[in-house]
């Protein structure tokens, strides 16, 4: 049982480039979310999904897009990378309501934007 | 939005000692969760305590919740070097469908 898998683990981009961070879970969880972790800031919610075809914005959604075409996958897209998006990105999933259940995290994608 | 805030921010202890860290929050909650993060890894769920519970145990972990003071504490007894990690509290509200994380508390256990 792999849990939550994130790829890539590391990535360096130039300002203005685009990329997609992948997230997949094999636990049949309905709820999935993306966080960014910056020093001294804790984890901040970017976008989340309560099921296939349904997404919503979190605390810091600007500059990021998401889609949820299947239960298993929840990719995060950076359309035009900016240095302020240098961070560690975590994907998480939970069985049901994210405010009421433990979340399962991937090991993160460390993203640097030059 | 509600947010957990851990205190103290950093803690260094000898192996075998107990480690206590606190979390405060600002609004009403349905539950409070504690997570551990080892260096370079994702967060791992430790324990969830609901608003109608006052204390919960899991192995060497003891969590208390005081809703009147809007605070929680995590106690790790008989610490081990492997307990070296960052610990985060997160507050949950069923209606908001999300968790709000604190900034984390770094614990170093010296062998």
PDB file of N, CA and C in Angstrom, chain A residues 5 7 10 12 20 26-27 44-45 58 66-67 72 75 79 81 85 87 95 97 102 105 109:
ATOM      1  N   UNK A   5       1.505   9.383  -3.057  1.00  0.00           N
ATOM      2  CA  UNK A   5       2.759   9.457  -3.801  1.00  0.00           C
ATOM      3  C   UNK A   5       2.845  10.767  -4.548  1.00  0.00           C
ATOM      4  N   UNK A   7       5.230  13.231  -7.109  1.00  0.00           N
ATOM      5  CA  UNK A   7       6.350  13.333  -8.034  1.00  0.00           C
ATOM      6  C   UNK A   7       6.338  14.683  -8.721  1.00  0.00           C
ATOM      7  N   UNK A  10      12.080  16.661  -6.304  1.00  0.00           N
ATOM      8  CA  UNK A  10      12.800  17.931  -6.402  1.00  0.00           C
ATOM      9  C   UNK A  10      12.602  18.498  -7.808  1.00  0.00           C
ATOM     10  N   UNK A  12      13.732  22.272 -10.133  1.00  0.00           N
ATOM     11  CA  UNK A  12      14.196  23.651 -10.264  1.00  0.00           C
ATOM     12  C   UNK A  12      13.607  24.222 -11.550  1.00  0.00           C
ATOM     13  N   UNK A  20       3.668  20.801 -13.681  1.00  0.00           N
ATOM     14  CA  UNK A  20       2.610  20.141 -12.936  1.00  0.00           C
ATOM     15  C   UNK A  20       3.226  19.244 -11.882  1.00  0.00           C
ATOM     16  N   UNK A  26      -3.759   5.741  -3.238  1.00  0.00           N
ATOM     17  CA  UNK A  26      -4.349   4.437  -3.538  1.00  0.00           C
ATOM     18  C   UNK A  26      -5.238   3.949  -2.407  1.00  0.00           C
ATOM     19  N   UNK A  27      -5.753   4.879  -1.616  1.00  0.00           N
ATOM     20  CA  UNK A  27      -6.574   4.509  -0.454  1.00  0.00           C
ATOM     21  C   UNK A  27      -8.066   4.750  -0.689  1.00  0.00           C
ATOM     22  N   UNK A  44       0.149  25.933   4.646  1.00  0.00           N
ATOM     23  CA  UNK A  44      -0.979  26.749   4.174  1.00  0.00           C
ATOM     24  C   UNK A  44      -1.679  26.020   3.043  1.00  0.00           C
ATOM     25  N   UNK A  45      -2.994  25.987   3.114  1.00  0.00           N
ATOM     26  CA  UNK A  45      -3.806  25.251   2.152  1.00  0.00           C
ATOM     27  C   UNK A  45      -3.918  26.029   0.848  1.00  0.00           C
ATOM     28  N   UNK A  58      -8.263  27.217  -1.336  1.00  0.00           N
ATOM     29  CA  UNK A  58      -7.892  27.288   0.060  1.00  0.00           C
ATOM     30  C   UNK A  58      -7.439  28.678   0.427  1.00  0.00           C
ATOM     31  N   UNK A  66      -5.863  23.528 -10.175  1.00  0.00           N
ATOM     32  CA  UNK A  66      -6.014  22.100  -9.895  1.00  0.00           C
ATOM     33  C   UNK A  66      -7.187  21.558 -10.694  1.00  0.00           C
ATOM     34  N   UNK A  67      -7.206  20.242 -10.824  1.00  0.00           N
ATOM     35  CA  UNK A  67      -8.343  19.539 -11.397  1.00  0.00           C
ATOM     36  C   UNK A  67      -8.407  18.171 -10.746  1.00  0.00           C
ATOM     37  N   UNK A  72      -8.218   9.028  -7.695  1.00  0.00           N
ATOM     38  CA  UNK A  72      -6.836   8.761  -7.305  1.00  0.00           C
ATOM     39  C   UNK A  72      -5.890   9.941  -7.473  1.00  0.00           C
ATOM     40  N   UNK A  75      -3.533  16.623  -9.506  1.00  0.00           N
ATOM     41  CA  UNK A  75      -2.353  17.395  -9.904  1.00  0.00           C
ATOM     42  C   UNK A  75      -2.492  18.874  -9.597  1.00  0.00           C
ATOM     43  N   UNK A  79       1.170  27.759 -13.634  1.00  0.00           N
ATOM     44  CA  UNK A  79       1.084  28.184 -15.032  1.00  0.00           C
ATOM     45  C   UNK A  79       2.260  29.063 -15.437  1.00  0.00           C
ATOM     46  N   UNK A  81       5.605  30.205 -13.281  1.00  0.00           N
ATOM     47  CA  UNK A  81       6.264  30.157 -11.984  1.00  0.00           C
ATOM     48  C   UNK A  81       6.899  31.494 -11.604  1.00  0.00           C
ATOM     49  N   UNK A  85       6.949  31.368  -5.325  1.00  0.00           N
ATOM     50  CA  UNK A  85       6.389  30.021  -5.239  1.00  0.00           C
ATOM     51  C   UNK A  85       7.435  28.969  -4.875  1.00  0.00           C
ATOM     52  N   UNK A  87       9.073  26.718  -2.569  1.00  0.00           N
ATOM     53  CA  UNK A  87       8.486  26.169  -1.354  1.00  0.00           C
ATOM     54  C   UNK A  87       8.569  24.650  -1.403  1.00  0.00           C
ATOM     55  N   UNK A  95     -10.184  10.203   4.290  1.00  0.00           N
ATOM     56  CA  UNK A  95     -11.333   9.389   3.918  1.00  0.00           C
ATOM     57  C   UNK A  95     -12.569  10.237   3.684  1.00  0.00           C
ATOM     58  N   UNK A  97     -14.508  14.211   5.275  1.00  0.00           N
ATOM     59  CA  UNK A  97     -14.343  15.625   5.576  1.00  0.00           C
ATOM     60  C   UNK A  97     -12.977  15.929   6.194  1.00  0.00           C
ATOM     61  N   UNK A 102      -8.179  12.378  10.146  1.00  0.00           N
ATOM     62  CA  UNK A 102      -6.725  12.467   9.969  1.00  0.00           C
ATOM     63  C   UNK A 102      -6.370  12.545   8.494  1.00  0.00           C
ATOM     64  N   UNK A 105      -0.269  12.289   4.351  1.00  0.00           N
ATOM     65  CA  UNK A 105       0.564  13.163   3.549  1.00  0.00           C
ATOM     66  C   UNK A 105       1.558  12.389   2.697  1.00  0.00           C
ATOM     67  N   UNK A 109       7.178  17.738  -2.574  1.00  0.00           N
ATOM     68  CA  UNK A 109       7.978  18.149  -3.730  1.00  0.00           C
ATOM     69  C   UNK A 109       8.671  19.445  -3.359  1.00  0.00           C
TER      70      UNK A 109
END
